[in-house]
Amino acid sequence: MTVIMGVLNVTPDSFSDGGRFESVDAAVAHAVELTEQGADLIDVGGESTRPGAPRVPVEQELGRVLPVIEQLTARGIRTSIDTMNAQTARAAVAAGTEWINDVSGGQADPEMFAAAAELECGFMLSHWRGHSADMNALAHYGDAAFDVRDELRRQVDKALDAGVHGSRLIVDPGLGFAKDHGHNWRILGRLDVLEELGYPVLIGASRKRFLGRLLPDDAPIQARDLPTAVISALAAHSGVWGVRVHDVVSTRVALAVVDAWKTGAR
Ligand code: PMM
């Protein structure tokens, strides 16, 4: 079955949950709820990556995510750490996190691959071309599906050279990161190209801006959960490893449809 990764942004400025989970208790309660709804793991992040977002000092990031990870680990809830900082990744893994989810694919922090190799945890490696402040200017491709595959392959090779074991790698096209809506749809329409890399694929489309273009201008952010769930179904049908979503309930149902579609039983 396709893995559901529930999003837990412990930030005051995340575009999609608007800082509602700033306090540790509220964050933990939300993670428990997502787990009860069917999330297989919780992706904990303390630094917003929305376009134009400022960087957060590592100490502040650690202060946000560590208490949450400690409590989730104590409850037996599996987590990934959404960070571009090796220091945060190390501390999170020491607190029980099983995967490093680095949206920069090891590019933002030169220590990241060494940390991942040493920690022997899973590593989610995303396609990335630059920090949020300037990523929109970097959204130029010949064919986004093939260019992203090739750039991911180069980064995967660097991870392997640094000692990260191939069996621990998961690749992600980084939808919305230095990509416009057309690039995102091209990548999604050709997931077979990404699958050529031979690694499990993770897709993070949830509530992203390109989905807003399918909806009325005044639609609330939660209206993006329907197109997100449809993408979860289509991505699962093409065989991806996992989907990273804010609304677990709708994606759970979408994945049940795919399962019934494929097996003829439910
Ligand atoms: N997108 C965001 C944050 N982390 N991680 C992975 N692996 N893939 C993504 O597409 C991704 C990510 C940005 O979205 P958010 O601000 O809603 O969390």
Short mmCIF file of C-alpha atoms and ligand atoms in Angstrom, two decimals:
data_model
loop_
_atom_site.label_atom_id
_atom_site.label_comp_id
_atom_site.label_asym_id
_atom_site.label_seq_id
_atom_site.Cartn_x
_atom_site.Cartn_y
_atom_site.Cartn_z
CA MET A 1 0.00 0.00 0.00
CA THR A 2 1.09 3.55 -0.68
CA VAL A 3 2.56 5.23 2.38
CA ILE A 4 0.69 8.27 3.72
CA MET A 5 2.98 10.87 5.21
CA GLY A 6 0.98 13.35 7.30
CA VAL A 7 2.29 16.94 7.34
CA LEU A 8 3.03 18.56 10.69
CA ASN A 9 4.47 22.02 10.20
CA VAL A 10 5.53 23.39 13.58
CA THR A 11 6.01 26.89 12.20
CA PRO A 12 4.25 30.19 12.73
CA ASP A 13 4.33 31.03 9.01
CA SER A 14 3.46 27.88 7.04
CA PHE A 15 1.12 28.86 4.22
CA SER A 16 -1.19 25.93 4.65
CA ASP A 17 -1.79 25.51 8.36
CA GLY A 18 -1.13 29.10 9.30
CA GLY A 19 0.82 28.53 12.50
CA ARG A 20 -1.95 26.70 14.32
CA PHE A 21 0.45 24.08 15.72
CA GLU A 22 3.00 26.26 17.40
CA SER A 23 2.62 24.82 20.85
CA VAL A 24 4.03 21.37 21.49
CA ASP A 25 0.78 19.97 22.87
CA ALA A 26 -1.25 21.17 19.89
CA ALA A 27 1.33 19.77 17.48
CA VAL A 28 1.40 16.38 19.20
CA ALA A 29 -2.41 16.26 19.35
CA HIS A 30 -2.61 16.98 15.62
CA ALA A 31 -0.04 14.27 14.84
CA VAL A 32 -2.00 11.76 16.94
CA GLU A 33 -5.17 12.72 15.05
CA LEU A 34 -3.46 12.30 11.67
CA THR A 35 -2.18 8.89 12.78
CA GLU A 36 -5.64 7.79 13.90
CA GLN A 37 -6.93 8.90 10.50
CA GLY A 38 -4.46 6.59 8.79
CA ALA A 39 -1.12 8.39 8.40
CA ASP A 40 1.76 5.89 8.36
CA LEU A 41 4.31 8.49 9.38
CA ILE A 42 4.36 12.14 10.41
CA ASP A 43 6.64 14.63 8.67
CA VAL A 44 7.74 17.16 11.29
CA GLY A 45 9.07 20.49 10.01
CA GLY A 46 10.20 23.62 11.84
CA GLU A 47 11.16 25.82 8.90
CA SER A 48 8.69 27.03 6.29
CA THR A 49 9.67 26.46 2.66
CA ARG A 50 6.89 28.52 1.09
CA PRO A 51 8.08 30.84 -1.69
CA GLY A 52 9.84 33.89 -0.23
CA ALA A 53 10.02 32.46 3.32
CA PRO A 54 12.97 33.65 5.46
CA ARG A 55 15.46 31.10 6.82
CA VAL A 56 15.10 30.13 10.48
CA PRO A 57 18.12 29.89 12.83
CA VAL A 58 18.97 26.24 13.61
CA GLU A 59 18.45 26.73 17.37
CA GLN A 60 14.93 27.97 16.72
CA GLU A 61 14.20 25.08 14.36
CA LEU A 62 15.47 22.59 16.95
CA GLY A 63 13.41 24.22 19.67
CA ARG A 64 10.29 23.76 17.57
CA VAL A 65 10.74 20.18 16.36
CA LEU A 66 12.65 18.26 19.05
CA PRO A 67 10.05 18.31 21.84
CA VAL A 68 7.43 17.19 19.32
CA ILE A 69 9.57 14.36 17.93
CA GLU A 70 10.41 13.17 21.44
CA GLN A 71 6.75 12.92 22.36
CA LEU A 72 5.75 11.25 19.10
CA THR A 73 8.55 8.71 19.44
CA ALA A 74 7.42 7.97 23.01
CA ARG A 75 3.94 7.24 21.62
CA GLY A 76 5.30 4.91 18.95
CA ILE A 77 4.45 7.29 16.10
CA ARG A 78 6.96 7.09 13.24
CA THR A 79 8.39 10.39 12.01
CA SER A 80 10.50 12.04 9.34
CA ILE A 81 12.28 15.34 9.92
CA ASP A 82 11.68 17.99 7.25
CA THR A 83 14.94 19.92 7.43
CA MET A 84 17.77 21.26 5.29
CA ASN A 85 20.16 21.35 8.29
CA ALA A 86 22.42 18.42 9.14
CA GLN A 87 22.52 19.51 12.79
CA THR A 88 18.73 19.32 13.03
CA ALA A 89 18.71 15.98 11.22
CA ARG A 90 21.23 14.53 13.67
CA ALA A 91 19.29 15.70 16.72
CA ALA A 92 15.99 14.47 15.28
CA VAL A 93 17.37 11.01 14.53
CA ALA A 94 18.84 10.86 18.05
CA ALA A 95 15.30 11.62 19.29
CA GLY A 96 13.84 8.75 17.26
CA THR A 97 13.16 10.05 13.74
CA GLU A 98 13.55 7.38 11.05
CA TRP A 99 13.85 9.48 7.87
CA ILE A 100 15.56 12.75 6.96
CA ASN A 101 13.33 14.65 4.53
CA ASP A 102 15.61 17.24 2.92
CA VAL A 103 13.75 19.35 0.34
CA SER A 104 17.12 20.63 -0.89
CA GLY A 105 18.22 17.08 -1.69
CA GLY A 106 21.47 17.54 0.22
CA GLN A 107 22.36 20.84 -1.46
CA ALA A 108 21.63 23.41 1.26
CA ASP A 109 23.98 21.97 3.89
CA PRO A 110 27.30 20.45 2.73
CA GLU A 111 27.28 18.23 5.85
CA MET A 112 23.92 16.62 5.09
CA PHE A 113 24.98 13.56 3.10
CA ALA A 114 27.77 12.76 5.58
CA ALA A 115 25.23 12.96 8.40
CA ALA A 116 22.78 10.73 6.52
CA ALA A 117 25.51 8.18 5.79
CA GLU A 118 26.58 8.10 9.42
CA LEU A 119 23.08 8.02 10.90
CA GLU A 120 21.97 5.09 8.70
CA CYS A 121 18.42 6.44 8.52
CA GLY A 122 16.16 6.81 5.50
CA PHE A 123 16.81 9.80 3.27
CA MET A 124 14.13 11.53 1.20
CA LEU A 125 15.98 13.38 -1.52
CA SER A 126 14.06 16.12 -3.35
CA HIS A 127 14.76 17.96 -6.57
CA TRP A 128 15.83 21.52 -5.69
CA ARG A 129 17.51 24.42 -7.38
CA GLY A 130 17.73 27.11 -4.72
CA HIS A 131 16.29 28.65 -1.57
CA SER A 132 12.69 29.87 -1.37
CA ALA A 133 13.65 33.51 -1.77
CA ASP A 134 14.95 32.97 -5.30
CA MET A 135 13.46 29.68 -6.51
CA ASN A 136 10.80 31.19 -8.78
CA ALA A 137 13.53 32.76 -10.95
CA LEU A 138 15.07 29.27 -11.37
CA ALA A 139 11.94 27.68 -12.89
CA HIS A 140 13.23 27.10 -16.43
CA TYR A 141 13.29 23.68 -18.07
CA GLY A 142 13.52 22.05 -21.48
CA ASP A 143 11.24 19.18 -20.44
CA ALA A 144 10.59 19.35 -16.68
CA ALA A 145 10.03 15.59 -16.29
CA PHE A 146 13.33 14.62 -17.91
CA ASP A 147 15.37 17.54 -16.50
CA VAL A 148 14.18 16.80 -12.96
CA ARG A 149 15.00 13.11 -13.41
CA ASP A 150 18.52 13.92 -14.62
CA GLU A 151 19.21 16.45 -11.85
CA LEU A 152 17.86 14.02 -9.25
CA ARG A 153 20.14 11.31 -10.62
CA ARG A 154 23.20 13.57 -10.21
CA GLN A 155 22.23 14.32 -6.62
CA VAL A 156 21.53 10.64 -5.88
CA ASP A 157 25.03 9.82 -7.17
CA LYS A 158 26.51 12.38 -4.78
CA ALA A 159 24.59 10.84 -1.90
CA LEU A 160 25.85 7.37 -2.81
CA ASP A 161 29.43 8.68 -3.14
CA ALA A 162 29.12 10.16 0.35
CA GLY A 163 28.20 6.73 1.71
CA VAL A 164 24.40 6.88 1.88
CA HIS A 165 23.15 3.38 1.16
CA GLY A 166 20.94 3.14 -1.93
CA SER A 167 18.38 1.06 -0.05
CA ARG A 168 17.74 4.06 2.22
CA LEU A 169 16.98 6.55 -0.57
CA ILE A 170 13.58 7.86 -1.62
CA VAL A 171 13.36 10.45 -4.43
CA ASP A 172 10.89 13.33 -4.70
CA PRO A 173 10.44 15.76 -7.65
CA GLY A 174 9.91 18.67 -5.21
CA LEU A 175 6.67 19.96 -6.74
CA GLY A 176 6.48 23.76 -6.53
CA PHE A 177 10.20 24.14 -5.77
CA ALA A 178 11.58 26.15 -8.72
CA LYS A 179 8.63 24.86 -10.78
CA ASP A 180 5.60 26.64 -12.18
CA HIS A 181 2.19 25.00 -12.54
CA GLY A 182 2.98 23.63 -16.00
CA HIS A 183 6.21 22.05 -14.76
CA ASN A 184 4.37 20.41 -11.85
CA TRP A 185 1.72 18.91 -14.15
CA ARG A 186 4.31 17.71 -16.64
CA ILE A 187 6.21 15.91 -13.86
CA LEU A 188 3.01 14.34 -12.51
CA GLY A 189 1.88 13.28 -15.98
CA ARG A 190 5.20 11.51 -16.54
CA LEU A 191 5.86 9.81 -13.20
CA ASP A 192 7.11 6.88 -15.28
CA VAL A 193 10.16 9.03 -16.12
CA LEU A 194 10.97 9.50 -12.41
CA GLU A 195 10.42 5.81 -11.76
CA GLU A 196 13.22 5.10 -14.25
CA LEU A 197 15.65 6.19 -11.50
CA GLY A 198 14.88 2.90 -9.76
CA TYR A 199 14.19 4.39 -6.33
CA PRO A 200 10.92 4.67 -4.41
CA VAL A 201 9.15 7.93 -5.34
CA LEU A 202 7.49 10.36 -2.92
CA ILE A 203 5.02 13.01 -4.12
CA GLY A 204 4.20 16.20 -2.21
CA ALA A 205 1.42 18.02 -4.03
CA SER A 206 -0.76 18.73 -1.01
CA ARG A 207 -2.46 22.15 -0.99
CA LYS A 208 0.17 23.63 -3.28
CA ARG A 209 -0.46 26.79 -5.23
CA PHE A 210 -0.82 25.09 -8.63
CA LEU A 211 -3.92 23.29 -7.30
CA GLY A 212 -5.52 26.63 -6.44
CA ARG A 213 -5.67 27.37 -10.17
CA LEU A 214 -8.25 24.56 -10.55
CA LEU A 215 -10.58 26.23 -8.04
CA PRO A 216 -12.50 29.50 -7.73
CA ASP A 217 -10.27 32.45 -6.74
CA ASP A 218 -11.91 32.77 -3.32
CA ALA A 219 -11.76 29.04 -2.49
CA PRO A 220 -10.34 28.33 1.00
CA ILE A 221 -7.07 26.42 1.29
CA GLN A 222 -8.95 23.26 2.39
CA ALA A 223 -10.64 23.16 -1.03
CA ARG A 224 -7.26 22.02 -2.37
CA ASP A 225 -7.67 18.73 -0.46
CA LEU A 226 -9.93 17.30 -3.19
CA PRO A 227 -7.42 17.79 -6.05
CA THR A 228 -4.71 16.60 -3.62
CA ALA A 229 -6.61 13.36 -2.99
CA VAL A 230 -7.13 12.84 -6.73
CA ILE A 231 -3.38 13.25 -7.23
CA SER A 232 -2.78 10.76 -4.39
CA ALA A 233 -4.95 8.24 -6.25
CA LEU A 234 -3.31 8.80 -9.64
CA ALA A 235 0.19 8.73 -8.15
CA ALA A 236 -0.59 5.56 -6.21
CA HIS A 237 -1.97 3.98 -9.35
CA SER A 238 1.33 4.66 -11.09
CA GLY A 239 3.15 2.95 -8.26
CA VAL A 240 4.70 5.69 -6.12
CA TRP A 241 6.02 4.75 -2.67
CA GLY A 242 4.27 7.52 -0.79
CA VAL A 243 2.35 10.79 -0.72
CA ARG A 244 2.90 13.72 1.65
CA VAL A 245 -0.46 15.28 2.58
CA HIS A 246 -2.11 17.66 5.04
CA ASP A 247 -5.56 16.02 4.92
CA VAL A 248 -5.13 12.33 5.61
CA VAL A 249 -8.85 11.46 5.56
CA SER A 250 -9.40 12.28 1.88
CA THR A 251 -6.17 10.64 0.75
CA ARG A 252 -6.96 7.49 2.76
CA VAL A 253 -10.26 7.15 0.85
CA ALA A 254 -8.55 7.90 -2.46
CA LEU A 255 -5.99 5.16 -1.81
CA ALA A 256 -8.74 2.72 -0.84
CA VAL A 257 -10.30 3.35 -4.26
CA VAL A 258 -6.99 2.56 -5.95
CA ASP A 259 -6.62 -0.60 -3.91
CA ALA A 260 -10.13 -1.76 -4.84
CA TRP A 261 -9.50 -0.78 -8.47
CA LYS A 262 -6.36 -2.88 -8.62
CA THR A 263 -7.45 -5.89 -6.60
CA GLY A 264 -11.15 -6.03 -7.39
CA ALA A 265 -11.85 -6.53 -3.68
CA ARG A 266 -12.70 -4.34 -0.75
N1 PMM B 1 6.84 20.25 0.20
C1 PMM B 1 6.89 21.09 1.24
C2 PMM B 1 7.63 20.76 2.40
N2 PMM B 1 8.28 19.60 2.48
N3 PMM B 1 8.90 17.54 1.52
C3 PMM B 1 8.90 16.69 0.50
N4 PMM B 1 9.57 15.52 0.57
N5 PMM B 1 8.20 16.96 -0.66
C4 PMM B 1 7.51 18.12 -0.81
O1 PMM B 1 6.91 18.32 -1.88
C5 PMM B 1 7.52 19.06 0.27
C6 PMM B 1 8.24 18.73 1.43
C7 PMM B 1 6.15 22.39 1.19
O2 PMM B 1 4.83 22.28 1.57
P1 PMM B 1 4.21 22.68 3.06
O3 PMM B 1 4.73 24.07 3.38
O4 PMM B 1 2.76 22.60 2.89
O5 PMM B 1 4.71 21.69 4.04
#
